[in-house]
GROMACS .gro file of C-alpha atoms in nm:
model
  166
    1MET     CA    1   1.393   0.653   5.363
    2ASP     CA    2   1.311   0.922   5.645
    3VAL     CA    3   0.946   0.749   5.740
    4SER     CA    4   0.850   1.035   5.982
    5GLN     CA    5   0.849   1.316   5.662
    6LEU     CA    6   0.583   1.076   5.442
    7THR     CA    7   0.236   1.181   5.472
    8ASP     CA    8  -0.050   0.946   5.573
    9ALA     CA    9  -0.141   0.856   5.251
   10GLU     CA   10   0.232   0.748   5.160
   11LEU     CA   11   0.255   0.554   5.476
   12ARG     CA   12  -0.058   0.421   5.446
   13ASP     CA   13   0.021   0.267   5.060
   14SER     CA   14   0.384   0.174   5.153
   15LEU     CA   15   0.259  -0.020   5.432
   16LYS     CA   16  -0.021  -0.190   5.206
   17SER     CA   17   0.225  -0.280   4.978
   18HIS     CA   18   0.414  -0.469   5.246
   19GLY     CA   19   0.102  -0.663   5.308
   20VAL     CA   20   0.018  -0.485   5.635
   21SER     CA   21  -0.355  -0.413   5.691
   22VAL     CA   22  -0.386  -0.050   5.795
   23GLY     CA   23  -0.628   0.144   6.013
   24PRO     CA   24  -0.681   0.503   6.072
   25ILE     CA   25  -0.369   0.703   6.092
   26VAL     CA   26  -0.424   0.981   6.354
   27ALA     CA   27  -0.158   1.100   6.587
   28THR     CA   28  -0.157   0.802   6.863
   29THR     CA   29  -0.131   0.523   6.566
   30ARG     CA   30   0.121   0.735   6.348
   31LYS     CA   31   0.418   0.618   6.572
   32LEU     CA   32   0.287   0.252   6.563
   33TYR     CA   33   0.300   0.258   6.180
   34GLU     CA   34   0.621   0.410   6.146
   35LYS     CA   35   0.741   0.145   6.356
   36LYS     CA   36   0.613  -0.125   6.153
   37LEU     CA   37   0.754   0.043   5.812
   38ILE     CA   38   1.061   0.060   5.971
   39LYS     CA   39   1.121  -0.281   6.083
   40LEU     CA   40   0.976  -0.376   5.742
   41SER     CA   41   1.208  -0.159   5.531
   42ASP     CA   42   1.549  -0.293   5.755
   43GLY     CA   43   1.421  -0.630   5.689
   44SER     CA   44   1.414  -0.733   6.068
   45ILE     CA   45   1.122  -0.870   5.985
   46ASN     CA   46   1.116  -1.146   5.730
   47ASN     CA   47   0.753  -1.244   5.770
   48GLN     CA   48   0.498  -0.995   5.697
   49SER     CA   49   0.227  -1.219   5.845
   50ASN     CA   50   0.361  -1.123   6.180
   51LEU     CA   51   0.219  -0.791   6.173
   52ASN     CA   52  -0.134  -0.878   6.082
   53ASP     CA   53  -0.372  -1.078   6.275
   54SER     CA   54  -0.338  -1.424   6.288
   55GLN     CA   55  -0.607  -1.660   6.254
   56PHE     CA   56  -0.714  -1.934   6.496
   57ASN     CA   57  -0.759  -2.293   6.366
   58GLU     CA   58  -0.920  -2.509   6.540
   59ASP     CA   59  -0.786  -2.831   6.355
   60SER     CA   60  -0.483  -2.750   6.474
   61LEU     CA   61  -0.533  -2.742   6.885
   62ILE     CA   62  -0.246  -2.959   7.036
   63ILE     CA   63  -0.318  -3.145   7.373
   64SER     CA   64  -0.012  -3.255   7.561
   65SER     CA   65  -0.027  -3.590   7.728
   66SER     CA   66   0.215  -3.491   8.015
   67PRO     CA   67   0.077  -3.632   8.414
   68LYS     CA   68   0.110  -3.253   8.507
   69LYS     CA   69  -0.184  -3.074   8.429
   70SER     CA   70  -0.067  -2.776   8.198
   71PRO     CA   71  -0.339  -2.603   7.965
   72PRO     CA   72  -0.325  -2.689   7.612
   73GLN     CA   73  -0.104  -2.581   7.357
   74ARG     CA   74  -0.278  -2.406   7.067
   75VAL     CA   75  -0.115  -2.337   6.712
   76PHE     CA   76  -0.208  -2.065   6.507
   77GLN     CA   77  -0.182  -2.060   6.121
   78ASN     CA   78  -0.076  -1.718   5.986
   79VAL     CA   79  -0.315  -1.522   5.733
   80SER     CA   80  -0.129  -1.459   5.445
   81ALA     CA   81  -0.098  -1.144   5.264
   82ALA     CA   82  -0.288  -1.242   4.957
   83THR     CA   83  -0.555  -1.349   5.153
   84ALA     CA   84  -0.603  -1.052   5.369
   85ALA     CA   85  -0.555  -0.835   5.094
   86ALA     CA   86  -0.832  -1.031   4.896
   87THR     CA   87  -1.097  -0.987   5.181
   88THR     CA   88  -1.100  -0.594   5.202
   89SER     CA   89  -1.125  -0.381   4.909
   90PRO     CA   90  -0.872  -0.109   4.853
   91GLU     CA   91  -1.137   0.154   4.757
   92SER     CA   92  -1.390   0.111   5.025
   93ASP     CA   93  -1.444   0.391   5.235
   94SER     CA   94  -1.428   0.125   5.543
   95ASP     CA   95  -1.043   0.126   5.463
   96ASP     CA   96  -0.984   0.470   5.605
   97CYS     CA   97  -1.246   0.469   5.852
   98GLU     CA   98  -1.385   0.795   5.653
   99GLU     CA   99  -1.716   0.866   5.529
  100SER     CA  100  -1.798   0.994   5.137
  101MET     CA  101  -1.968   1.347   5.140
  102ARG     CA  102  -2.055   1.619   4.915
  103TYR     CA  103  -2.071   1.978   4.916
  104LEU     CA  104  -2.434   2.073   4.850
  105THR     CA  105  -2.520   2.329   4.545
  106GLU     CA  106  -2.681   2.676   4.640
  107GLU     CA  107  -2.989   2.541   4.470
  108GLU     CA  108  -3.019   2.202   4.675
  109MET     CA  109  -2.945   2.421   4.995
  110ALA     CA  110  -3.222   2.677   4.877
  111ALA     CA  111  -3.470   2.364   4.841
  112ASP     CA  112  -3.380   2.210   5.183
  113ARG     CA  113  -3.470   2.583   5.354
  114ALA     CA  114  -3.778   2.617   5.136
  115SER     CA  115  -3.887   2.243   5.268
  116ALA     CA  116  -3.789   2.340   5.625
  117ARG     CA  117  -3.996   2.622   5.639
  118GLN     CA  118  -4.287   2.475   5.474
  119ALA     CA  119  -4.280   2.199   5.752
  120GLN     CA  120  -4.286   2.481   6.015
  121SER     CA  121  -4.564   2.670   5.865
  122ASN     CA  122  -4.760   2.334   5.893
  123LYS     CA  123  -4.744   2.309   6.229
  124GLY     CA  124  -4.997   2.538   6.296
  125GLY     CA  125  -4.852   2.775   6.537
  126PHE     CA  126  -4.938   2.913   6.883
  127LEU     CA  127  -5.288   2.964   6.813
  128GLY     CA  128  -5.363   2.598   6.739
  129SER     CA  129  -5.179   2.443   6.973
  130THR     CA  130  -5.354   2.689   7.252
  131ILE     CA  131  -5.708   2.594   7.112
  132THR     CA  132  -5.582   2.214   7.139
  133PHE     CA  133  -5.441   2.245   7.464
  134THR     CA  134  -5.787   2.428   7.594
  135ILE     CA  135  -6.032   2.175   7.453
  136LEU     CA  136  -5.823   1.879   7.594
  137PHE     CA  137  -5.847   2.052   7.952
  138VAL     CA  138  -6.205   2.099   7.953
  139PHE     CA  139  -6.269   1.724   7.824
  140ILE     CA  140  -6.074   1.598   8.137
  141ALA     CA  141  -6.220   1.841   8.346
  142VAL     CA  142  -6.577   1.711   8.246
  143PHE     CA  143  -6.475   1.363   8.292
  144ALA     CA  144  -6.309   1.373   8.640
  145TYR     CA  145  -6.692   1.599   8.730
  146PHE     CA  146  -6.856   1.313   8.624
  147LEU     CA  147  -6.646   1.055   8.798
  148ILE     CA  148  -6.678   1.242   9.126
  149GLU     CA  149  -7.016   1.258   9.114
  150ASN     CA  150  -7.090   0.864   9.002
  151ALA     CA  151  -6.848   0.784   9.301
  152GLU     CA  152  -7.070   0.974   9.552
  153GLN     CA  153  -7.372   0.808   9.419
  154LEU     CA  154  -7.191   0.466   9.420
  155LYS     CA  155  -7.109   0.516   9.760
  156LEU     CA  156  -7.458   0.642   9.897
  157VAL     CA  157  -7.599   0.323   9.695
  158ALA     CA  158  -7.350   0.097   9.908
  159GLU     CA  159  -7.443   0.239  10.246
  160THR     CA  160  -7.816   0.195  10.199
  161ASN     CA  161  -7.803  -0.182  10.112
  162PRO     CA  162  -7.565  -0.330  10.369
  163GLU     CA  163  -7.763  -0.710  10.307
  164ASP     CA  164  -7.660  -0.717   9.977
  165THR     CA  165  -7.291  -0.788  10.069
  166ILE     CA  166  -7.220  -1.170  10.224
   0.00000   0.00000   0.00000
């Protein structure tokens, strides 16, 4: 069997039939998946779970009782292919890392364009924004004028009554 001639979907299906969890097949991952399939079809890997991720079981931690200080040995239990297949559904979009989409009909595109035009016409245009900006500028200018006038009066009051300070 020539693995390089398989399409991405055929490669994915054949790997899934061997119990291998398959991610997206792109140019960078295709050769890796082809090698896995060749090893599986040749029978050089008898245990399929070596290709899948292993799951660490905390109960199976073994600590060596030797006098030298060596790091503890960890025992990993492999997840069976049936358990791995049961946790992911083959029909979900996340298996292929693709999102579903559909083409819009002409009526839907026309309705979308009409709502975009409606939203833009409700903005008020250039004249409305100019009037709003002018009113805001006048309000800020009047506020600044009264602030400066009152600051001068407060300064004069503070200078005439020096005995009020402690």
